[in-house]
PDB file of C-alpha atoms in Angstrom:
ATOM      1  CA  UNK A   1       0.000   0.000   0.000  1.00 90.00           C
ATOM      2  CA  UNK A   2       0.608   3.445  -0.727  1.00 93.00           C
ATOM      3  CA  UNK A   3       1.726   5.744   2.410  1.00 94.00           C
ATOM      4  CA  UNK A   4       3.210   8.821   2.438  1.00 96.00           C
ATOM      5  CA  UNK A   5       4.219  10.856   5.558  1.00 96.00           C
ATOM      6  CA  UNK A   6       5.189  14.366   6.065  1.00 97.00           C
ATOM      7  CA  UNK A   7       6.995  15.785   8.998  1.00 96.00           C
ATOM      8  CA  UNK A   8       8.531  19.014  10.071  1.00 97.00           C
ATOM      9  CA  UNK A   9       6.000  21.248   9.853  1.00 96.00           C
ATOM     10  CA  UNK A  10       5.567  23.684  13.298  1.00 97.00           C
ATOM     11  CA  UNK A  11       5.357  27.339  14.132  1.00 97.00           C
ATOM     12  CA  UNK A  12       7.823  29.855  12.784  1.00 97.00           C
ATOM     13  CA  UNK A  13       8.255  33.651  12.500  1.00 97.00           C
ATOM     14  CA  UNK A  14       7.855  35.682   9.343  1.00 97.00           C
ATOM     15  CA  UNK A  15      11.338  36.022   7.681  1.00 97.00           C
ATOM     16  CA  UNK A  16      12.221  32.435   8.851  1.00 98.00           C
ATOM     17  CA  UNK A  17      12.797  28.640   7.567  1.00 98.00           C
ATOM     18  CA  UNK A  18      11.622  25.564   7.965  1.00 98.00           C
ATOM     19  CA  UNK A  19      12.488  22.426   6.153  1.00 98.00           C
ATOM     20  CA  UNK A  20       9.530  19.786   5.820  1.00 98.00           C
ATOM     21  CA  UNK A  21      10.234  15.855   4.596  1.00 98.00           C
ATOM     22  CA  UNK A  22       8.322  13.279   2.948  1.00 97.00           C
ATOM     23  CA  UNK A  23       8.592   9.807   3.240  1.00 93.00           C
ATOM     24  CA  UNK A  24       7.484   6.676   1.554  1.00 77.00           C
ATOM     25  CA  UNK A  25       6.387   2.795   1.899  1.00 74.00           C
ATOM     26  CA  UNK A  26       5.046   0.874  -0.809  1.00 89.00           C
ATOM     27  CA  UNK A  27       5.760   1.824  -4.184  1.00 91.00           C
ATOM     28  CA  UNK A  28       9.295   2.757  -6.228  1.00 91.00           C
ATOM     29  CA  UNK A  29       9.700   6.009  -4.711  1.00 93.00           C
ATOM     30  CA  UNK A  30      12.667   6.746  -7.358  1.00 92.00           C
ATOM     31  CA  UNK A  31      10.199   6.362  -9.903  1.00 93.00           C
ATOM     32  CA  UNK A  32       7.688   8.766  -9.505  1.00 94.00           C
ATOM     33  CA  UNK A  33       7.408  12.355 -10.080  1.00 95.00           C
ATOM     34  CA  UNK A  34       6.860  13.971  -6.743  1.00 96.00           C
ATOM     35  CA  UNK A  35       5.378  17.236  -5.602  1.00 97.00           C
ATOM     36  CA  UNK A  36       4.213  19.646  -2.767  1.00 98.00           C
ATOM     37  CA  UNK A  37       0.988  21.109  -2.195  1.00 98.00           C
ATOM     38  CA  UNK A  38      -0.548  23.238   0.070  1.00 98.00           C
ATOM     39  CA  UNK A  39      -3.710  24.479   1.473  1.00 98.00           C
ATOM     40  CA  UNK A  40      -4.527  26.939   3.904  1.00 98.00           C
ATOM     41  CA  UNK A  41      -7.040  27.303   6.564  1.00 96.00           C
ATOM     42  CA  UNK A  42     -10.547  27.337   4.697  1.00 95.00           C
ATOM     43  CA  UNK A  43      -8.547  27.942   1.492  1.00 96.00           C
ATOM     44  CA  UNK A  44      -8.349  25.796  -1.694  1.00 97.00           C
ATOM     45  CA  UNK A  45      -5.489  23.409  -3.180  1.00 98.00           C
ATOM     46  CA  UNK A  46      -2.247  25.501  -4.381  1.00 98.00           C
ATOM     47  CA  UNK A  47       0.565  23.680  -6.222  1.00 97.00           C
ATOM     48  CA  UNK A  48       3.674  24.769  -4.517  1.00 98.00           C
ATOM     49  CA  UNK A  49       6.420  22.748  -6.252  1.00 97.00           C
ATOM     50  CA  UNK A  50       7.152  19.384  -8.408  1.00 96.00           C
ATOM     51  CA  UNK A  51      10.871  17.019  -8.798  1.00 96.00           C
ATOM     52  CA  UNK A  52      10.628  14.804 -11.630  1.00 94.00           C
ATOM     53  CA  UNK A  53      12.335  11.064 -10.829  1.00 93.00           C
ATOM     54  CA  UNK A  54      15.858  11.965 -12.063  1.00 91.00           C
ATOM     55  CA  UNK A  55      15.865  15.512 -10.283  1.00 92.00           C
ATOM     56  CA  UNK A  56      16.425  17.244 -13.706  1.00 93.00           C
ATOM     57  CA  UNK A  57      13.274  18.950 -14.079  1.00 94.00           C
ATOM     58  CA  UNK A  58      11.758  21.061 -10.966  1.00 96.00           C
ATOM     59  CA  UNK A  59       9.412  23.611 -11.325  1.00 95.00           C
ATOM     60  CA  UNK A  60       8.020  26.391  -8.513  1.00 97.00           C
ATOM     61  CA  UNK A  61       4.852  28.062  -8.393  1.00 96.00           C
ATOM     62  CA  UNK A  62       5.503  31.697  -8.641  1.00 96.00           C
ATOM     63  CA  UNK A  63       4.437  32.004  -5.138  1.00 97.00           C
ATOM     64  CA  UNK A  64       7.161  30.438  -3.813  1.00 98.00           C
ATOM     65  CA  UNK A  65      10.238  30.753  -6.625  1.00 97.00           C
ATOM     66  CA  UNK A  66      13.437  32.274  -4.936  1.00 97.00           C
ATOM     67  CA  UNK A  67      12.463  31.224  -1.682  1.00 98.00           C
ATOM     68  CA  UNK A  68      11.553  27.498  -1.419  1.00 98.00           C
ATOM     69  CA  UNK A  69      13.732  24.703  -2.518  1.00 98.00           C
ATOM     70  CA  UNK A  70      12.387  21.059  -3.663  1.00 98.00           C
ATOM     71  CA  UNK A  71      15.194  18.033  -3.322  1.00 97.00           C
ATOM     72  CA  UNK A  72      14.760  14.241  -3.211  1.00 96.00           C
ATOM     73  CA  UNK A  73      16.925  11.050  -2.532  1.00 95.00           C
ATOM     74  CA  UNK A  74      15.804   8.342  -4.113  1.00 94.00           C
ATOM     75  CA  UNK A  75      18.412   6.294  -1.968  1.00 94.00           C
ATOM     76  CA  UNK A  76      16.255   7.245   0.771  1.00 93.00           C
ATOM     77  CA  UNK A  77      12.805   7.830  -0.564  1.00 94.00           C
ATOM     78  CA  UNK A  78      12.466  10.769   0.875  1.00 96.00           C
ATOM     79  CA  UNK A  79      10.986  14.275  -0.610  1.00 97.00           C
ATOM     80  CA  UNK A  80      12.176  17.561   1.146  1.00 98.00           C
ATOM     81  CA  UNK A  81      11.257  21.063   1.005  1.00 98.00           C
ATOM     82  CA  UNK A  82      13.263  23.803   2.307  1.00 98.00           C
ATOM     83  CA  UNK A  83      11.235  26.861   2.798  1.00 98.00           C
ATOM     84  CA  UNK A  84      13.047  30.359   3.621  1.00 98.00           C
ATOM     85  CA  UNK A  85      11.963  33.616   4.052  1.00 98.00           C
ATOM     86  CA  UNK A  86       8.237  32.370   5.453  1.00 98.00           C
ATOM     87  CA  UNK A  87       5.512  35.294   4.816  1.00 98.00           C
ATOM     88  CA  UNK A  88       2.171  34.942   7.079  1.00 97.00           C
ATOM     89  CA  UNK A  89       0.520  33.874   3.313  1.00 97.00           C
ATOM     90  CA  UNK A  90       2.374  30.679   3.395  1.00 98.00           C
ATOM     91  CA  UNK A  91       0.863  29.162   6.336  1.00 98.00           C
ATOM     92  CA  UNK A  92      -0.982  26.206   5.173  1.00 98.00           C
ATOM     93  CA  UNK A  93      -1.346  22.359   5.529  1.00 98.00           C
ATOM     94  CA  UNK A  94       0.988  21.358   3.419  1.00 98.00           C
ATOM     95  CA  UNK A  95       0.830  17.676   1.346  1.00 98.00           C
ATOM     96  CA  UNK A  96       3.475  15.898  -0.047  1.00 98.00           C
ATOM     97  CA  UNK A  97       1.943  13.911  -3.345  1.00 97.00           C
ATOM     98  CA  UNK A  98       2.881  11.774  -6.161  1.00 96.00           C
ATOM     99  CA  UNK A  99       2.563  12.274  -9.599  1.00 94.00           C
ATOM    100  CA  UNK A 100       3.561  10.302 -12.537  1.00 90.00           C
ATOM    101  CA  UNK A 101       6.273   7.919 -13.900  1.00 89.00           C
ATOM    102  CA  UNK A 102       7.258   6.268 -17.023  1.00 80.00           C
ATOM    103  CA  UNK A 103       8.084   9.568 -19.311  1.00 80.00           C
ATOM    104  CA  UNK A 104       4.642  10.977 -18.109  1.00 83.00           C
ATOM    105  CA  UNK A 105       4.951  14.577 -17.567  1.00 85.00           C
ATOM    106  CA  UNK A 106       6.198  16.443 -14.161  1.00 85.00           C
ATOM    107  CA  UNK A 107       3.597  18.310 -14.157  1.00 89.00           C
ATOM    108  CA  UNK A 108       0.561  15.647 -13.851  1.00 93.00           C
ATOM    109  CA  UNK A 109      -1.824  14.729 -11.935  1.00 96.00           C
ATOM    110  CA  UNK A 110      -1.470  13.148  -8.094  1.00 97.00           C
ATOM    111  CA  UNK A 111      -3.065   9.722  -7.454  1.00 95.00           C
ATOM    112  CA  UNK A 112      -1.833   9.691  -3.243  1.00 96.00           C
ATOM    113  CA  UNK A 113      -1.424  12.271  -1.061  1.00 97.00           C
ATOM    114  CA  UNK A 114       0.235  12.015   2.392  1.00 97.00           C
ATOM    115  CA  UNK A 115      -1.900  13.457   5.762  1.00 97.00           C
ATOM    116  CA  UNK A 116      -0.407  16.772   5.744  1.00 97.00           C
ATOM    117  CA  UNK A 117       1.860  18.903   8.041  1.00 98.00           C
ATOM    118  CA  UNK A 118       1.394  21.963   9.139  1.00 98.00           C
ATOM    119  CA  UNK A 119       2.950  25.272   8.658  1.00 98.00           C
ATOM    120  CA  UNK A 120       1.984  28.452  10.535  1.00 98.00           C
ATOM    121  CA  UNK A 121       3.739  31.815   9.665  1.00 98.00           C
ATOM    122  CA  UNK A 122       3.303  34.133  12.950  1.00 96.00           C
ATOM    123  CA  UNK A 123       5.337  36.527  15.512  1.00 95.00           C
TER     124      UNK A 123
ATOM    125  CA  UNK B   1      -1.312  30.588 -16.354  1.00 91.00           C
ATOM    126  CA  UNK B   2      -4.305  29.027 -16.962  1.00 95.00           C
ATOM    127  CA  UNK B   3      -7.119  30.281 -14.565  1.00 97.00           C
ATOM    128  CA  UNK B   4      -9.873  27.214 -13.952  1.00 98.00           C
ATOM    129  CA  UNK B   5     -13.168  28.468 -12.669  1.00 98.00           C
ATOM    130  CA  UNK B   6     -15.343  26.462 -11.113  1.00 98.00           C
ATOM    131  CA  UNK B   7     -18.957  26.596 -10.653  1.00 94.00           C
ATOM    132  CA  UNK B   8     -21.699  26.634  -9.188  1.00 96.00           C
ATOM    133  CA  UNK B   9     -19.551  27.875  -5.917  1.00 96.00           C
ATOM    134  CA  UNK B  10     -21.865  25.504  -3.690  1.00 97.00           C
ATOM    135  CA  UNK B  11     -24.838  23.114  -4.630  1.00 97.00           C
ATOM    136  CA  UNK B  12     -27.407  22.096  -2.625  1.00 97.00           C
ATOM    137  CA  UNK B  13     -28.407  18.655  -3.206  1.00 97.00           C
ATOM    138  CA  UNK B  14     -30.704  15.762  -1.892  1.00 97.00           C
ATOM    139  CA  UNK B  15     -29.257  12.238  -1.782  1.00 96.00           C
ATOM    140  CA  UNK B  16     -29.874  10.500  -4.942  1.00 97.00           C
ATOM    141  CA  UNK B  17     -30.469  13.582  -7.040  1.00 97.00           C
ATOM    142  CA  UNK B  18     -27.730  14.048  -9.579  1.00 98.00           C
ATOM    143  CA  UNK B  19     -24.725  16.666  -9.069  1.00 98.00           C
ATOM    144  CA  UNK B  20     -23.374  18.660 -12.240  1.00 98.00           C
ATOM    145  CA  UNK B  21     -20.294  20.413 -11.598  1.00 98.00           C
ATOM    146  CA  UNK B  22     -18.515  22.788 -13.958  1.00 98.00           C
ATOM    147  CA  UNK B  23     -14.834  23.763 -14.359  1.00 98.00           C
ATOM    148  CA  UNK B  24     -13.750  26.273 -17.020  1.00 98.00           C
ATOM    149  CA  UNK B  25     -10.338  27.242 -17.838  1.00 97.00           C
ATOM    150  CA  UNK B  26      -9.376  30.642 -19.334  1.00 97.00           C
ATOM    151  CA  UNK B  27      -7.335  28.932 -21.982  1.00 95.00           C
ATOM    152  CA  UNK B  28      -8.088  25.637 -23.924  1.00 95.00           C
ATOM    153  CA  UNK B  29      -6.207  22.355 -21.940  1.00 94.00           C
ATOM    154  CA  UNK B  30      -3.614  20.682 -23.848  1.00 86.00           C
ATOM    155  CA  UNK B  31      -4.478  16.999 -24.384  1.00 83.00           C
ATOM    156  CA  UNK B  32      -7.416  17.400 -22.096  1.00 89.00           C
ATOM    157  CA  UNK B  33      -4.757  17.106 -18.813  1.00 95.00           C
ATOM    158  CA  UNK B  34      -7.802  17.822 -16.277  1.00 97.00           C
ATOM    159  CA  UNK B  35      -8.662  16.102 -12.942  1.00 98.00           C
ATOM    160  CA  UNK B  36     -11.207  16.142 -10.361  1.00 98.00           C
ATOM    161  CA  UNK B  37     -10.551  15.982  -6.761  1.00 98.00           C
ATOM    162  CA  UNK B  38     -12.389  15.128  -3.575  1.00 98.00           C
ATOM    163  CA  UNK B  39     -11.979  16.400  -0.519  1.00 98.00           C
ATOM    164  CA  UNK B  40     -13.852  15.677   2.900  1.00 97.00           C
ATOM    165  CA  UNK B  41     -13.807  17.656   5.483  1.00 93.00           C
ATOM    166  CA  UNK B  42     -11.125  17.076   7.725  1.00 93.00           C
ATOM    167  CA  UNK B  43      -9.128  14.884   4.867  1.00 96.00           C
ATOM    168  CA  UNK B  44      -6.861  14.423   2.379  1.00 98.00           C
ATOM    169  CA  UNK B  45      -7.881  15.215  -1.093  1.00 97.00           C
ATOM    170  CA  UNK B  46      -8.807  11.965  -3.548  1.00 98.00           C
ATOM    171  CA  UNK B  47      -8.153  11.671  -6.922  1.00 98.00           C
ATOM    172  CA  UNK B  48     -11.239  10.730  -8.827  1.00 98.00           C
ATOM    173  CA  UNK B  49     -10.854  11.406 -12.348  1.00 98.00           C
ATOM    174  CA  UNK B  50      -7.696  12.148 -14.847  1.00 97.00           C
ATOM    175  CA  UNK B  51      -7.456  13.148 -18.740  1.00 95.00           C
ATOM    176  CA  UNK B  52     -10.789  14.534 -18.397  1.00 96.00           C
ATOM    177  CA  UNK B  53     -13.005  11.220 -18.187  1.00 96.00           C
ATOM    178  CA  UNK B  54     -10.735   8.463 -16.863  1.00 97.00           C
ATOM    179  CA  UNK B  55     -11.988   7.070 -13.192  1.00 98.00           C
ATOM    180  CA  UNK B  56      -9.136   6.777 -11.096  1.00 97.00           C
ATOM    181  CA  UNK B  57      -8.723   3.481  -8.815  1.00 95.00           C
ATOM    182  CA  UNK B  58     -11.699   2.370  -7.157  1.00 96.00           C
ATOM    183  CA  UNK B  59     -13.544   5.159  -7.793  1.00 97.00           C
ATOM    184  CA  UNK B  60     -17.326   4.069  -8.268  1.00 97.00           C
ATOM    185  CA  UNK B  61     -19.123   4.338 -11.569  1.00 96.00           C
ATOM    186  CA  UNK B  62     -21.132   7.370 -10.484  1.00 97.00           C
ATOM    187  CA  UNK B  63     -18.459   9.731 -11.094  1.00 98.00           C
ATOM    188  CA  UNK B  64     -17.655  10.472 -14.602  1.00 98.00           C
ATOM    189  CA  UNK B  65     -16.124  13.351 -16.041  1.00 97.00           C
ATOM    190  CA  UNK B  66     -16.083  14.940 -19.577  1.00 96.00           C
ATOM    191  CA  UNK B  67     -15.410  18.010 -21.492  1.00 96.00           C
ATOM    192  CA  UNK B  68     -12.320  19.258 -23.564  1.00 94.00           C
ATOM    193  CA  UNK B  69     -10.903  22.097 -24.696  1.00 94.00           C
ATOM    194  CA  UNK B  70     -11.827  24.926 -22.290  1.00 96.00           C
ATOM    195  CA  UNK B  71     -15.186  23.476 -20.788  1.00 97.00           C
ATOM    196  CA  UNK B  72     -15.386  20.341 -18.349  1.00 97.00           C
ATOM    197  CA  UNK B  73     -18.031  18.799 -15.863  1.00 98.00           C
ATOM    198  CA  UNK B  74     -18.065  16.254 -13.279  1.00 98.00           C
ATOM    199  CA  UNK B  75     -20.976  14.787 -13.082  1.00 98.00           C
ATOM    200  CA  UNK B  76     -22.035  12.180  -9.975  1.00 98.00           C
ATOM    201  CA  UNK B  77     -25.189  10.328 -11.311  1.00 97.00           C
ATOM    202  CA  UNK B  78     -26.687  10.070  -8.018  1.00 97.00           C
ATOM    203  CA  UNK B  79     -26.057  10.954  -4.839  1.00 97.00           C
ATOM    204  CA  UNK B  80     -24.949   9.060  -1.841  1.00 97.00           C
ATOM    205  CA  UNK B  81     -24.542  10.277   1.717  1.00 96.00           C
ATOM    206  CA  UNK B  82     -20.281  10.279   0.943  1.00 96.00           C
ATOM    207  CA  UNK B  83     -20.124  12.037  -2.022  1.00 97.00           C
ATOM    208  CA  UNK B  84     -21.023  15.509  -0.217  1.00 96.00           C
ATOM    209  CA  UNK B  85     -17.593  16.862  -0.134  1.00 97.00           C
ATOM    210  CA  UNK B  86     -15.733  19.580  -1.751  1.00 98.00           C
ATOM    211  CA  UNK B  87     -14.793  19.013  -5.376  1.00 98.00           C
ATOM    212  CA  UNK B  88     -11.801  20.422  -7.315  1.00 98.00           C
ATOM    213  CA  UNK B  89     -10.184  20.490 -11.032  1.00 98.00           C
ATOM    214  CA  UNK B  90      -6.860  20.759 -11.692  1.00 98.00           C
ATOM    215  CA  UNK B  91      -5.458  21.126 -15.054  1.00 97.00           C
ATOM    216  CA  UNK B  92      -1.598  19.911 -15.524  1.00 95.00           C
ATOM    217  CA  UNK B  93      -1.602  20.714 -19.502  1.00 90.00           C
ATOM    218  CA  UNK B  94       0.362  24.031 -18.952  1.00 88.00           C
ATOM    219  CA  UNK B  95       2.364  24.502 -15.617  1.00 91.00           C
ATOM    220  CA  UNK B  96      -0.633  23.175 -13.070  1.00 95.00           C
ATOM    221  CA  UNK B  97      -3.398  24.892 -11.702  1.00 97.00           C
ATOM    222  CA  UNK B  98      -6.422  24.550  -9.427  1.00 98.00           C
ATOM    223  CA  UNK B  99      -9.958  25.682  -9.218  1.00 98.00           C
ATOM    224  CA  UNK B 100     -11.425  27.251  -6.330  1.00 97.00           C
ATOM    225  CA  UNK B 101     -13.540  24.512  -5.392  1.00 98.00           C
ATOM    226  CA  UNK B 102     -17.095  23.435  -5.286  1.00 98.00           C
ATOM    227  CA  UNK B 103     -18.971  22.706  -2.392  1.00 98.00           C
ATOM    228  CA  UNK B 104     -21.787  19.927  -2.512  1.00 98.00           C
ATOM    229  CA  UNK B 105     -24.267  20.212   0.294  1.00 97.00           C
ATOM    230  CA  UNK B 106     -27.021  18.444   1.949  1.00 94.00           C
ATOM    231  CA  UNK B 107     -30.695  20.109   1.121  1.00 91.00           C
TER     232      UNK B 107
END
């Protein structure tokens, strides 16, 4: 079965950083296109960033360009995002998900999502 | 960036009445690269529908999605007591947007 967990998600200041993980069981992690996305409180879904299998292609939301970073091991199936210079806008649940694999494209649709961890943005 | 608007905003429905939900984008979707989304309250968001009109895993037979172009609907036949949720499209044709949502309520 599909599970994937997020972690490192807390309170933090405006101007500051926070660095949130995903993690995977049951499917070839090193495979799969994999991607952030957020939500906050009483809000709607907001891509925030993809990582294709290989790490060649990434792509940012405008939102976030200059200030988050996407990385991934595949030797460790794990999905990270480092998030600096945190505004009071970007605090949101935020969902690590999986896209495609196989030559589909980065940018695709997600068929699991992990529970969520939560960001808040406030002095 | 293409800009999906959904509609209605909520919809007030009975159990076993049918729900019709729109999504229009402000440009035309490349290869029809649209999904629908489910979300609970309270949970994670489920994929129920990709390129437009294919059912994702397990997803019952009620759901079905079409459209192309720049005008889509999901459409749940009838209604059961789990389907009232929040919906949302997402179109991954160029970079990867969301709708705003639509919410499907109890009458």
């Amino acid at each position: 079965e599909v599970q994937l967990v997020e972690s490192g998600g807390g309170l933090v200041q405006p101007g500051g950083s926070l660095r949130l993980s995903c993690g995977d069981s049951g499917f070839s992690f090193s495979s799969y296109t994999m991607n952030w996305v957020r939500q906050a409180p009483g809000k709607g879904l907001e891509w925030v960033s993809s990582i294709s299998s290989s790490t060649r292609y990434i792509y940012y939301a405008d939102s976030v360009k200059g200030r988050f970073t996407i990385s991934r091991d595949n030797a460790k199936n794990s999905l990270d995002l480092q998030m600096n210079s945190l505004r009071a806008e970007d605090t949101a649940v935020y969902y690590c998900a999986r896209g495609g694999s196989g030559g589909t494209p980065v940018l695709y649709y997600f068929d699991y999502w992990g529970q969520g961890t939560v960001v808040t943005v406030s002095s | 960036e293409i800009v999906l608007t959904q509609s209605p905003g909520t919809l007030s429905l009975s159990p076993g009445e049918r729900a019709t939900l729109s999504c229009r984008a402000s440009q035309s979707v490349s290869s029809s690269y649209l999904a629908w989304y489910q979300q609970k309250p309270g949970q994670v968001p489920r994929l129920l529908i990709y390129g437009a009109s294919s059912r994702a895993t397990g997803i019952p037979d009620r759901f079905s999605g079409s459209g192309s172009g720049t005008d889509f609907t999901l459409t749940i036949s009838r209604l059961e007591p789990e389907d009232f949720a929040v919906y949302y499209c997402q179109q991954y044709g160029s970079s990867l947007t969301f709708g705003g949502g639509t919410k499907v309520e109890i009458k």
